[in-house]
mmCIF file with all atom_site columns, C-alpha atoms in Angstrom:
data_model
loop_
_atom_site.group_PDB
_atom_site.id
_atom_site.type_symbol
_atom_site.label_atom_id
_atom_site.label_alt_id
_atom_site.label_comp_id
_atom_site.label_asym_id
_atom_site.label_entity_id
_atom_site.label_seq_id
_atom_site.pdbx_PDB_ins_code
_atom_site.Cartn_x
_atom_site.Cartn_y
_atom_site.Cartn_z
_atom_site.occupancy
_atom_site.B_iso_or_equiv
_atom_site.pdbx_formal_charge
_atom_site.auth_seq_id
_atom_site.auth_comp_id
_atom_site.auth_asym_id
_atom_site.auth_atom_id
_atom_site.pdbx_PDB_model_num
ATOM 1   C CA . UNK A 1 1   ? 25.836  17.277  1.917   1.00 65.00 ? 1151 UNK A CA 1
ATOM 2   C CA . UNK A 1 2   ? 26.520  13.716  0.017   1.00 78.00 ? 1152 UNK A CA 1
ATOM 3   C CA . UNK A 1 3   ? 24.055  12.483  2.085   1.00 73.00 ? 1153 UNK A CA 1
ATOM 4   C CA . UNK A 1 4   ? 21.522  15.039  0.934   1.00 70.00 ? 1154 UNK A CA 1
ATOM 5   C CA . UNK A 1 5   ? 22.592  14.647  -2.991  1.00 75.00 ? 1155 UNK A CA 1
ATOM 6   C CA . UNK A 1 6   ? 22.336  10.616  -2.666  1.00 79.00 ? 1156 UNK A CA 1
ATOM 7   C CA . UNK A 1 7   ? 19.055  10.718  -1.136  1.00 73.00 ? 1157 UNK A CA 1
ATOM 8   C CA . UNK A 1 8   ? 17.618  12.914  -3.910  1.00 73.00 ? 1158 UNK A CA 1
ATOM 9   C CA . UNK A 1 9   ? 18.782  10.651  -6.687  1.00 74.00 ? 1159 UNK A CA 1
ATOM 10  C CA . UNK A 1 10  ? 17.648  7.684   -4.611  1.00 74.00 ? 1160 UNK A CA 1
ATOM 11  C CA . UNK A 1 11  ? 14.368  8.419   -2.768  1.00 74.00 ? 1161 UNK A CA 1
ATOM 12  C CA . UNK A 1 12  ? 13.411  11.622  -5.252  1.00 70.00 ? 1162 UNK A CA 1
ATOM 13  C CA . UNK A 1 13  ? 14.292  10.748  -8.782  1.00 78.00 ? 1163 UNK A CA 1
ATOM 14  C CA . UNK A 1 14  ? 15.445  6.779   -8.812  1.00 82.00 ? 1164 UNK A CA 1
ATOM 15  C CA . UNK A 1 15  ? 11.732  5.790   -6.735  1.00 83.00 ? 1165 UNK A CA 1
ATOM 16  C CA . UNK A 1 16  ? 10.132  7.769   -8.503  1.00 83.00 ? 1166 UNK A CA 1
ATOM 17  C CA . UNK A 1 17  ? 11.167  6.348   -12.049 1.00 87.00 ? 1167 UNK A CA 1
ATOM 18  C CA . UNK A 1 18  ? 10.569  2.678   -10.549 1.00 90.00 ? 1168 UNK A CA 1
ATOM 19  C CA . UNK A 1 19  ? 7.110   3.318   -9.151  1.00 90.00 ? 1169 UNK A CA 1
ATOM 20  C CA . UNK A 1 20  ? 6.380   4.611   -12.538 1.00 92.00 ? 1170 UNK A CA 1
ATOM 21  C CA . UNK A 1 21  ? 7.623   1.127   -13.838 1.00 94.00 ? 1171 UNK A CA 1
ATOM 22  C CA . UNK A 1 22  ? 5.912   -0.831  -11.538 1.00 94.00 ? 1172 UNK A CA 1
ATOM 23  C CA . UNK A 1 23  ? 2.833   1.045   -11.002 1.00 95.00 ? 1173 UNK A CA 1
ATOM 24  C CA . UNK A 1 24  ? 2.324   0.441   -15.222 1.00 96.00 ? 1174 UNK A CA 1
ATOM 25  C CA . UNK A 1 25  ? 3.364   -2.538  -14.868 1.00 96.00 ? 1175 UNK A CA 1
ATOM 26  C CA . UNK A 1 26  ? 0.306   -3.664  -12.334 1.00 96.00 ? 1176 UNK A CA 1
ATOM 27  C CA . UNK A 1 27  ? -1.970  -1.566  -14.423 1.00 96.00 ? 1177 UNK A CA 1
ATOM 28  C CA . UNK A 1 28  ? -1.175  -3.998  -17.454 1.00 96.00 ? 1178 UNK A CA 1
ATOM 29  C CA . UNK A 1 29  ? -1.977  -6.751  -15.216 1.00 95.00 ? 1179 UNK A CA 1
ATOM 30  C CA . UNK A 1 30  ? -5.048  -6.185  -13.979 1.00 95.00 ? 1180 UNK A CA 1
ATOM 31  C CA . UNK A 1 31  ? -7.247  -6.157  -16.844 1.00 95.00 ? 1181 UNK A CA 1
ATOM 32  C CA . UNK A 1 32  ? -5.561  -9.580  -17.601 1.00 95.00 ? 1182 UNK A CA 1
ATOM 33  C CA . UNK A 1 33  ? -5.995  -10.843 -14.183 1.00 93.00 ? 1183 UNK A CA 1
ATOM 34  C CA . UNK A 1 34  ? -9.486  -9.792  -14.151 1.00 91.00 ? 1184 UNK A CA 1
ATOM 35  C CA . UNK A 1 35  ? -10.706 -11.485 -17.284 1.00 91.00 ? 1185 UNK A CA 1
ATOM 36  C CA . UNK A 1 36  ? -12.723 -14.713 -17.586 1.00 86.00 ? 1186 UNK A CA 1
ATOM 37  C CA . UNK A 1 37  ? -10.161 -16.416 -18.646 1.00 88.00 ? 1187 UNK A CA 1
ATOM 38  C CA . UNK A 1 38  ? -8.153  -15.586 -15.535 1.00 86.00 ? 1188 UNK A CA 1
ATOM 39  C CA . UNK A 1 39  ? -11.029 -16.084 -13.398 1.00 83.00 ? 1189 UNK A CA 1
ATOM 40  C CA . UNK A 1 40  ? -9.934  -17.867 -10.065 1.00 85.00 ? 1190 UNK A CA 1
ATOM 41  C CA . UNK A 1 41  ? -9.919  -17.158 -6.712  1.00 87.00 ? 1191 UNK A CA 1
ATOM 42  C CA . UNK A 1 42  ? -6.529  -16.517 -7.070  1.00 90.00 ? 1192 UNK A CA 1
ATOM 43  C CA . UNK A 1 43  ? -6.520  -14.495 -9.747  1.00 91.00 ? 1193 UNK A CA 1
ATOM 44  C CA . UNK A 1 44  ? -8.747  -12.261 -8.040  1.00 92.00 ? 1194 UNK A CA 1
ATOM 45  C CA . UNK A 1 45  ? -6.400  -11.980 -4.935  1.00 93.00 ? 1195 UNK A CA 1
ATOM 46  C CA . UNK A 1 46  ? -3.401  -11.027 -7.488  1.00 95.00 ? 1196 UNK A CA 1
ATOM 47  C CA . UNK A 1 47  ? -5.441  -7.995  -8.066  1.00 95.00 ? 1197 UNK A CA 1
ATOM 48  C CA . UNK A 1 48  ? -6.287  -6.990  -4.727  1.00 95.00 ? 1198 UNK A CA 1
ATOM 49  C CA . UNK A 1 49  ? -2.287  -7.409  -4.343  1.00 96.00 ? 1199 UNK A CA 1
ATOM 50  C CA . UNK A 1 50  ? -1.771  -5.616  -7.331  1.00 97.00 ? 1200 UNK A CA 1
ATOM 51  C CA . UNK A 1 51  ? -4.314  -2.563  -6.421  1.00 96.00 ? 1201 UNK A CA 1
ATOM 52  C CA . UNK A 1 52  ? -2.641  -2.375  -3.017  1.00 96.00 ? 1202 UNK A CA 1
ATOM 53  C CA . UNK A 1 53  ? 0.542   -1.958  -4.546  1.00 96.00 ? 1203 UNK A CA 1
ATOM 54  C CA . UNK A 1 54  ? -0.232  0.793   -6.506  1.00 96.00 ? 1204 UNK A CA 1
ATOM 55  C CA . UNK A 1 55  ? -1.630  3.049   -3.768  1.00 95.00 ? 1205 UNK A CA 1
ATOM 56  C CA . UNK A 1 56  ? 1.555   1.793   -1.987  1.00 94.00 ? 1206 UNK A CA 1
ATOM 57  C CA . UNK A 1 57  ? 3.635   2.987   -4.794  1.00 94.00 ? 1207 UNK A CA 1
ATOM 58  C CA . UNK A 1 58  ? 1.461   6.104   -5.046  1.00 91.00 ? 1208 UNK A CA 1
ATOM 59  C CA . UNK A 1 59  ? 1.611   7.103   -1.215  1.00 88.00 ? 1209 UNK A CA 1
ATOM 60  C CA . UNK A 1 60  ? 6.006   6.072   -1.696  1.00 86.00 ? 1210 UNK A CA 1
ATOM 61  C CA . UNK A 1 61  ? 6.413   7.921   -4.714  1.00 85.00 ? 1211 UNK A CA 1
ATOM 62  C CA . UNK A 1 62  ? 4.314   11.329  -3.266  1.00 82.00 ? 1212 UNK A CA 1
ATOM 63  C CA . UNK A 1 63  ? 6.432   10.770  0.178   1.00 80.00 ? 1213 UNK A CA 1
ATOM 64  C CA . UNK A 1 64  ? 9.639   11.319  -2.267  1.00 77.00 ? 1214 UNK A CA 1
ATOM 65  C CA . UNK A 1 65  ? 8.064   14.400  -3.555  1.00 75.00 ? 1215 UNK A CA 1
ATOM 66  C CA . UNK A 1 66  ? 6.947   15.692  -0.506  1.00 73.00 ? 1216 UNK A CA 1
ATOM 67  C CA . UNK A 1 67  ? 10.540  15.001  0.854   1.00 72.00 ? 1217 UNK A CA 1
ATOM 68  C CA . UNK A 1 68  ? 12.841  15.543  -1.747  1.00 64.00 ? 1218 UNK A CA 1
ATOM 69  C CA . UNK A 1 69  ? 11.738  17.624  -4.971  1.00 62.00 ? 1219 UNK A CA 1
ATOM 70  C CA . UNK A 1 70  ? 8.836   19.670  -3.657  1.00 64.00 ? 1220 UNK A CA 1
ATOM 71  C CA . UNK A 1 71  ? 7.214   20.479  -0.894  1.00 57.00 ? 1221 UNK A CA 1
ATOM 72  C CA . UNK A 1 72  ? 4.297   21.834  -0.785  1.00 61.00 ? 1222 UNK A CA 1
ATOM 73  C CA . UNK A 1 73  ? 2.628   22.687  2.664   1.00 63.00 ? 1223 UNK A CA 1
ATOM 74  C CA . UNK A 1 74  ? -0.661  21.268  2.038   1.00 62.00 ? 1224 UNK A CA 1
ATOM 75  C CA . UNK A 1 75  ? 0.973   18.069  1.331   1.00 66.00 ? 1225 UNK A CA 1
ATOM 76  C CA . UNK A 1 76  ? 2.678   18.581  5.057   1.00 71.00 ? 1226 UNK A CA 1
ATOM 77  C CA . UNK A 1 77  ? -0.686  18.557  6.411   1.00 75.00 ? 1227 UNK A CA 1
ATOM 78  C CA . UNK A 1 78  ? -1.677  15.594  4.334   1.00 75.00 ? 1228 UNK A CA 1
ATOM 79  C CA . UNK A 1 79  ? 1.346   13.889  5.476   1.00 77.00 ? 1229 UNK A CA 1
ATOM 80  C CA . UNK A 1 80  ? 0.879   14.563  8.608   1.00 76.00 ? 1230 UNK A CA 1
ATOM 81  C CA . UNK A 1 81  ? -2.660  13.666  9.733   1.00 77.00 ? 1231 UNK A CA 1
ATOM 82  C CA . UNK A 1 82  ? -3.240  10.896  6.605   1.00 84.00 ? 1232 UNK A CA 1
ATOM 83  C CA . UNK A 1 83  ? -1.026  9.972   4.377   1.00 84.00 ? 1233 UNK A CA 1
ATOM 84  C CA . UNK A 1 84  ? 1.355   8.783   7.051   1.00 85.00 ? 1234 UNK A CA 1
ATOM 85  C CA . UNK A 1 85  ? -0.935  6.209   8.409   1.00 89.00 ? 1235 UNK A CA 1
ATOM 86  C CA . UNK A 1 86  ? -2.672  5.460   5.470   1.00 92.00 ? 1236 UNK A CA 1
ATOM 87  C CA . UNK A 1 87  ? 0.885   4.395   3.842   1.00 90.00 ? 1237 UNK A CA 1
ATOM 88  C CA . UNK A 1 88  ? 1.400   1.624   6.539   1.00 93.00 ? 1238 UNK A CA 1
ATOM 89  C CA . UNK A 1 89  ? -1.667  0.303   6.487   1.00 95.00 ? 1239 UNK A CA 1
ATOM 90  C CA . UNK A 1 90  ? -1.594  -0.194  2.702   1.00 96.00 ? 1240 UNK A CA 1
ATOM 91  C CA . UNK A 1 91  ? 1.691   -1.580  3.315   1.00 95.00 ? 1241 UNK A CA 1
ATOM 92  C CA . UNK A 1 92  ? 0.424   -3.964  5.869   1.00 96.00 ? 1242 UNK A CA 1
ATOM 93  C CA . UNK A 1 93  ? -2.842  -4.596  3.871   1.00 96.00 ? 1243 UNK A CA 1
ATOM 94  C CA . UNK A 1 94  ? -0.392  -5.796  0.761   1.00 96.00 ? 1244 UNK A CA 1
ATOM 95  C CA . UNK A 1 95  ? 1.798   -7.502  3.311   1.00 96.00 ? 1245 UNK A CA 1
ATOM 96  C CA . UNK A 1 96  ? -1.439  -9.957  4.654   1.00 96.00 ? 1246 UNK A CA 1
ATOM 97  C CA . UNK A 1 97  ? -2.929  -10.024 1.077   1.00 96.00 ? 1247 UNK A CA 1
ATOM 98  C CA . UNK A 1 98  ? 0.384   -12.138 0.306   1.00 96.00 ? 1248 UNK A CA 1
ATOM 99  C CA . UNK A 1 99  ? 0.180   -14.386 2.929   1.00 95.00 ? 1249 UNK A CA 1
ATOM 100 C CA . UNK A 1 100 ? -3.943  -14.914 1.955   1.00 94.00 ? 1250 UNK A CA 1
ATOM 101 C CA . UNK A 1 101 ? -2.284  -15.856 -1.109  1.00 94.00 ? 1251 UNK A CA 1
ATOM 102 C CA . UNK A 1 102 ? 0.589   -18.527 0.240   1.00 95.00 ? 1252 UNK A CA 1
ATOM 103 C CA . UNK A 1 103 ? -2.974  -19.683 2.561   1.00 92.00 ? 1253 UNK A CA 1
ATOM 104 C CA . UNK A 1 104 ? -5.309  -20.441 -0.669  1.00 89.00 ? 1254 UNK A CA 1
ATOM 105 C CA . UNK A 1 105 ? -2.317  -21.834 -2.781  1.00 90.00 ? 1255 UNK A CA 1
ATOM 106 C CA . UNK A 1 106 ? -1.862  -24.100 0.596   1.00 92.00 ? 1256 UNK A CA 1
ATOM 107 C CA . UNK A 1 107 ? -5.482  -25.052 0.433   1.00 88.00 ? 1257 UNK A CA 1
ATOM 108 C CA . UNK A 1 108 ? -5.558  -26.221 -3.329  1.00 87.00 ? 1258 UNK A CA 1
ATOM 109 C CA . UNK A 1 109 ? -2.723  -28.687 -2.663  1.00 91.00 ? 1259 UNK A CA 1
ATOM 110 C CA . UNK A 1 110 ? -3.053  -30.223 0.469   1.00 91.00 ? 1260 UNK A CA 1
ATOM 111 C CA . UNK A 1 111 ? -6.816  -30.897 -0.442  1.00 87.00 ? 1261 UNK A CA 1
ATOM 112 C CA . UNK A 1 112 ? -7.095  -30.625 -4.063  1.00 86.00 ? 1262 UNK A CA 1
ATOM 113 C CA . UNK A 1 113 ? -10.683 -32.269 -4.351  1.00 86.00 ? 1263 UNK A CA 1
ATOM 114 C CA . UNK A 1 114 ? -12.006 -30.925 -1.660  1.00 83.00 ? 1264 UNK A CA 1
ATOM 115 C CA . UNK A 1 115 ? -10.760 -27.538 -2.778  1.00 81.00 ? 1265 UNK A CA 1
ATOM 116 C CA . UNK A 1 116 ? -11.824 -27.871 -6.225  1.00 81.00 ? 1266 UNK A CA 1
ATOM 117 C CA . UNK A 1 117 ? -15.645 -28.841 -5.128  1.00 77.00 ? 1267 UNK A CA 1
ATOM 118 C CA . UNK A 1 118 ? -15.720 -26.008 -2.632  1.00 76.00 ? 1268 UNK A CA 1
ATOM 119 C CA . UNK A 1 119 ? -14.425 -23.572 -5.489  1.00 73.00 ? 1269 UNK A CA 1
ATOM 120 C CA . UNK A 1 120 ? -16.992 -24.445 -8.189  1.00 69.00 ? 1270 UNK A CA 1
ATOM 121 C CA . UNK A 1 121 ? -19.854 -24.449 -5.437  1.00 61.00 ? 1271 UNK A CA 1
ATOM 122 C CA . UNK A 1 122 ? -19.034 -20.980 -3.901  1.00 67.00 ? 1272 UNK A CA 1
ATOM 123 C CA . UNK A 1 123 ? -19.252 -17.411 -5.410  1.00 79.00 ? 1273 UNK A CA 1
ATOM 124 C CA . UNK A 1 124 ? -15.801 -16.572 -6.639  1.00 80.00 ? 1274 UNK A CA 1
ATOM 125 C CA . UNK A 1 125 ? -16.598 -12.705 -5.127  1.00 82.00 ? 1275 UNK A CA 1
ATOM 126 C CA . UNK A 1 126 ? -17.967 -13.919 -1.896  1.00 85.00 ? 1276 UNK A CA 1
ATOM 127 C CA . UNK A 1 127 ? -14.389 -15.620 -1.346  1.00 85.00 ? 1277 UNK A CA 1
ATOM 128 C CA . UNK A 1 128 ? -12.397 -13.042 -2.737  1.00 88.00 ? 1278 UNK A CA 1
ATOM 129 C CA . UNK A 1 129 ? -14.346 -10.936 0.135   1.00 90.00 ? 1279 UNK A CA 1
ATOM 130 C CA . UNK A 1 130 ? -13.766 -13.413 3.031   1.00 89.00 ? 1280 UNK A CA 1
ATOM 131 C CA . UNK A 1 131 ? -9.786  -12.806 2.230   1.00 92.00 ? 1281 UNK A CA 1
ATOM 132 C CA . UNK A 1 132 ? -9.801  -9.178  1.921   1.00 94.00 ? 1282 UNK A CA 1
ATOM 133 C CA . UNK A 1 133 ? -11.963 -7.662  4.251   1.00 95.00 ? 1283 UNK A CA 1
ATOM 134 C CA . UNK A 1 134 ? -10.803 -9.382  7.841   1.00 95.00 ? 1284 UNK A CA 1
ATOM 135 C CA . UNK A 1 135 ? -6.771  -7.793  6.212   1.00 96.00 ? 1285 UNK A CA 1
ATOM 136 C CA . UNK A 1 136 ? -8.488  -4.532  5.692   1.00 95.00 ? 1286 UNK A CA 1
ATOM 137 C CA . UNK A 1 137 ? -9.994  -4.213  9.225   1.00 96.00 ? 1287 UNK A CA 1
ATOM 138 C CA . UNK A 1 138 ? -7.036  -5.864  10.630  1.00 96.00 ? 1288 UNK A CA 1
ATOM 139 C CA . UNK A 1 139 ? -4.332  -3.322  8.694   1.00 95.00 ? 1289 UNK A CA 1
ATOM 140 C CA . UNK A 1 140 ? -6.605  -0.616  10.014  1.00 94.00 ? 1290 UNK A CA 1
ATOM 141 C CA . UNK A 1 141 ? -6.717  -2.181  13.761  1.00 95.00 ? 1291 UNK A CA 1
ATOM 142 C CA . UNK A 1 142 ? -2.971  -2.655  13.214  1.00 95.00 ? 1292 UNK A CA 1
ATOM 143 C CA . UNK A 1 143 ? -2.281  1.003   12.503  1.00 92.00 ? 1293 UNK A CA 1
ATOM 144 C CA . UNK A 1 144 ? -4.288  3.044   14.579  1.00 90.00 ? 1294 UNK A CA 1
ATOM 145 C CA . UNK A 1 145 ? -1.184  3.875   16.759  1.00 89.00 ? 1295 UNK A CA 1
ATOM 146 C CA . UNK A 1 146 ? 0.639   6.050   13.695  1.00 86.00 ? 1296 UNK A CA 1
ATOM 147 C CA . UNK A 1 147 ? -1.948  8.163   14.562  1.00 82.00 ? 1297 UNK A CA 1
ATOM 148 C CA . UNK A 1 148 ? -0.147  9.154   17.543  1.00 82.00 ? 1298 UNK A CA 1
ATOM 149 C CA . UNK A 1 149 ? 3.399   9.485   16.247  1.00 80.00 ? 1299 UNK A CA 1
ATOM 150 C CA . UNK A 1 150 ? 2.771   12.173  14.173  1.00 74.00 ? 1300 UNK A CA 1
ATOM 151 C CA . UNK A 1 151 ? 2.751   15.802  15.523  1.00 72.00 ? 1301 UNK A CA 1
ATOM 152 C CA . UNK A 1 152 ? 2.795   19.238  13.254  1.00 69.00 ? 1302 UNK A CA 1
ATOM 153 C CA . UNK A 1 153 ? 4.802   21.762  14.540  1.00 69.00 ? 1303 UNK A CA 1
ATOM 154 C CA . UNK A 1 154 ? 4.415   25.490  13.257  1.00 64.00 ? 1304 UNK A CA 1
ATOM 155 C CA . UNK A 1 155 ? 7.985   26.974  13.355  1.00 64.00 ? 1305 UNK A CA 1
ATOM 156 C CA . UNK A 1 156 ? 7.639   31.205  12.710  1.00 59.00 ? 1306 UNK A CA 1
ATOM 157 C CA . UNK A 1 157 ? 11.322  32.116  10.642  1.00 57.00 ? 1307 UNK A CA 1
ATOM 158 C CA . UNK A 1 158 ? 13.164  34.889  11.181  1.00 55.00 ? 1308 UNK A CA 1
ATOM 159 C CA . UNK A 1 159 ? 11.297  36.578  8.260   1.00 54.00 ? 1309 UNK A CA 1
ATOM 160 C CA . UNK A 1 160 ? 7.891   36.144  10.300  1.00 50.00 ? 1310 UNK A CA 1
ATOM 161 C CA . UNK A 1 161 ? 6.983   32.794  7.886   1.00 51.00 ? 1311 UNK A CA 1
ATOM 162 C CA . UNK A 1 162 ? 5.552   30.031  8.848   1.00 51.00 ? 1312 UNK A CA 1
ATOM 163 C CA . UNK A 1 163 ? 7.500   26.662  8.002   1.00 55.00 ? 1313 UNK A CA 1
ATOM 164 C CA . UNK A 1 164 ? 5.819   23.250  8.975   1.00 55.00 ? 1314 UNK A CA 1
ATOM 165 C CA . UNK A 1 165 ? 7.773   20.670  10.273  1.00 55.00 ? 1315 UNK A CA 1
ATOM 166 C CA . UNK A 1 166 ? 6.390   17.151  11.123  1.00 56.00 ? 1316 UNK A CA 1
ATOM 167 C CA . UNK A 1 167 ? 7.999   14.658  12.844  1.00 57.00 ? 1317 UNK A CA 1
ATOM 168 C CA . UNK A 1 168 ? 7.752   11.370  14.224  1.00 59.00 ? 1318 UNK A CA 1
#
């Protein structure tokens, strides 16, 4: 039963208040990430990060619902044949987008000229693209096996209801 009460106030309410936090937080910064100001290659990378962390802190913060304050069956089947896998691979998308970033940040100082003439030369979007897609297709490569873990199980109640359970 403690275990029950501290997981509410942890995973329900305390997750959700902090996604709240950072998911404005990442909001703030994209528009001033995105500006011409801002405009760099990594710049651009900080808001794929910071996009990807929102619909990670979107899919957490709907798990805690779904898990801890209500819910719904609709959002069982959701969890069940999407949301699941779609959680890990923004995860693992976010995860990669980080290391693109340690990679280009690598690039401008072991080779700063050479960097700095191939970043004037080359489209800024065209880049951005070259970083993002191959961790999209690769998070989705990557996570094709949660498809498998999941199974929804229809479990009829001694009042003749129908409760959905899903399980890994």
């Amino acid at each position: 039963i403690q275990y029950v009460s501290i997981a509410w106030w942890l995973e329900g309410l305390i997750q959700c208040a902090m996604g709240a936090v950072g998911f404005t937080a990442n909001c703030i910064a994209i528009p001033i990430l995105s500006s011409k100001e801002m405009s760099s290659i990594f710049n651009r990378l900080l808001v794929c990060l910071a996009v990807l962390d929102n619909i990670f802190i979107c899919c957490s913060v709907s798990e805690g619902i779904r898990k801890h304050l209500y819910g719904h069956i609709y959002h069982e089947y959701a969890f069940g044949y999407f949301l699941y896998q779609f959680h890990n691979m923004v995860l693992c998308s976010s995860i990669y987008i980080t290391v693109m970033l340690a990679l280009e940040r690598y690039r401008a100082v072991w080779r700063p000229i050479e960097y700095h003439n191939n970043v004037n030369v080359h489209n800024l979007n065209k880049r951005v693209l070259s970083y993002v897609i191959p961790v999209v297709l690769f998070s989705i490569a990557f996570n094709i096996p949660k498809s498998f873990e999941m199974t929804v199980e229809y479990i009829a109640d001694r009042d003749d209801v129908n409760n959905t359970i899903v399980s890994l």
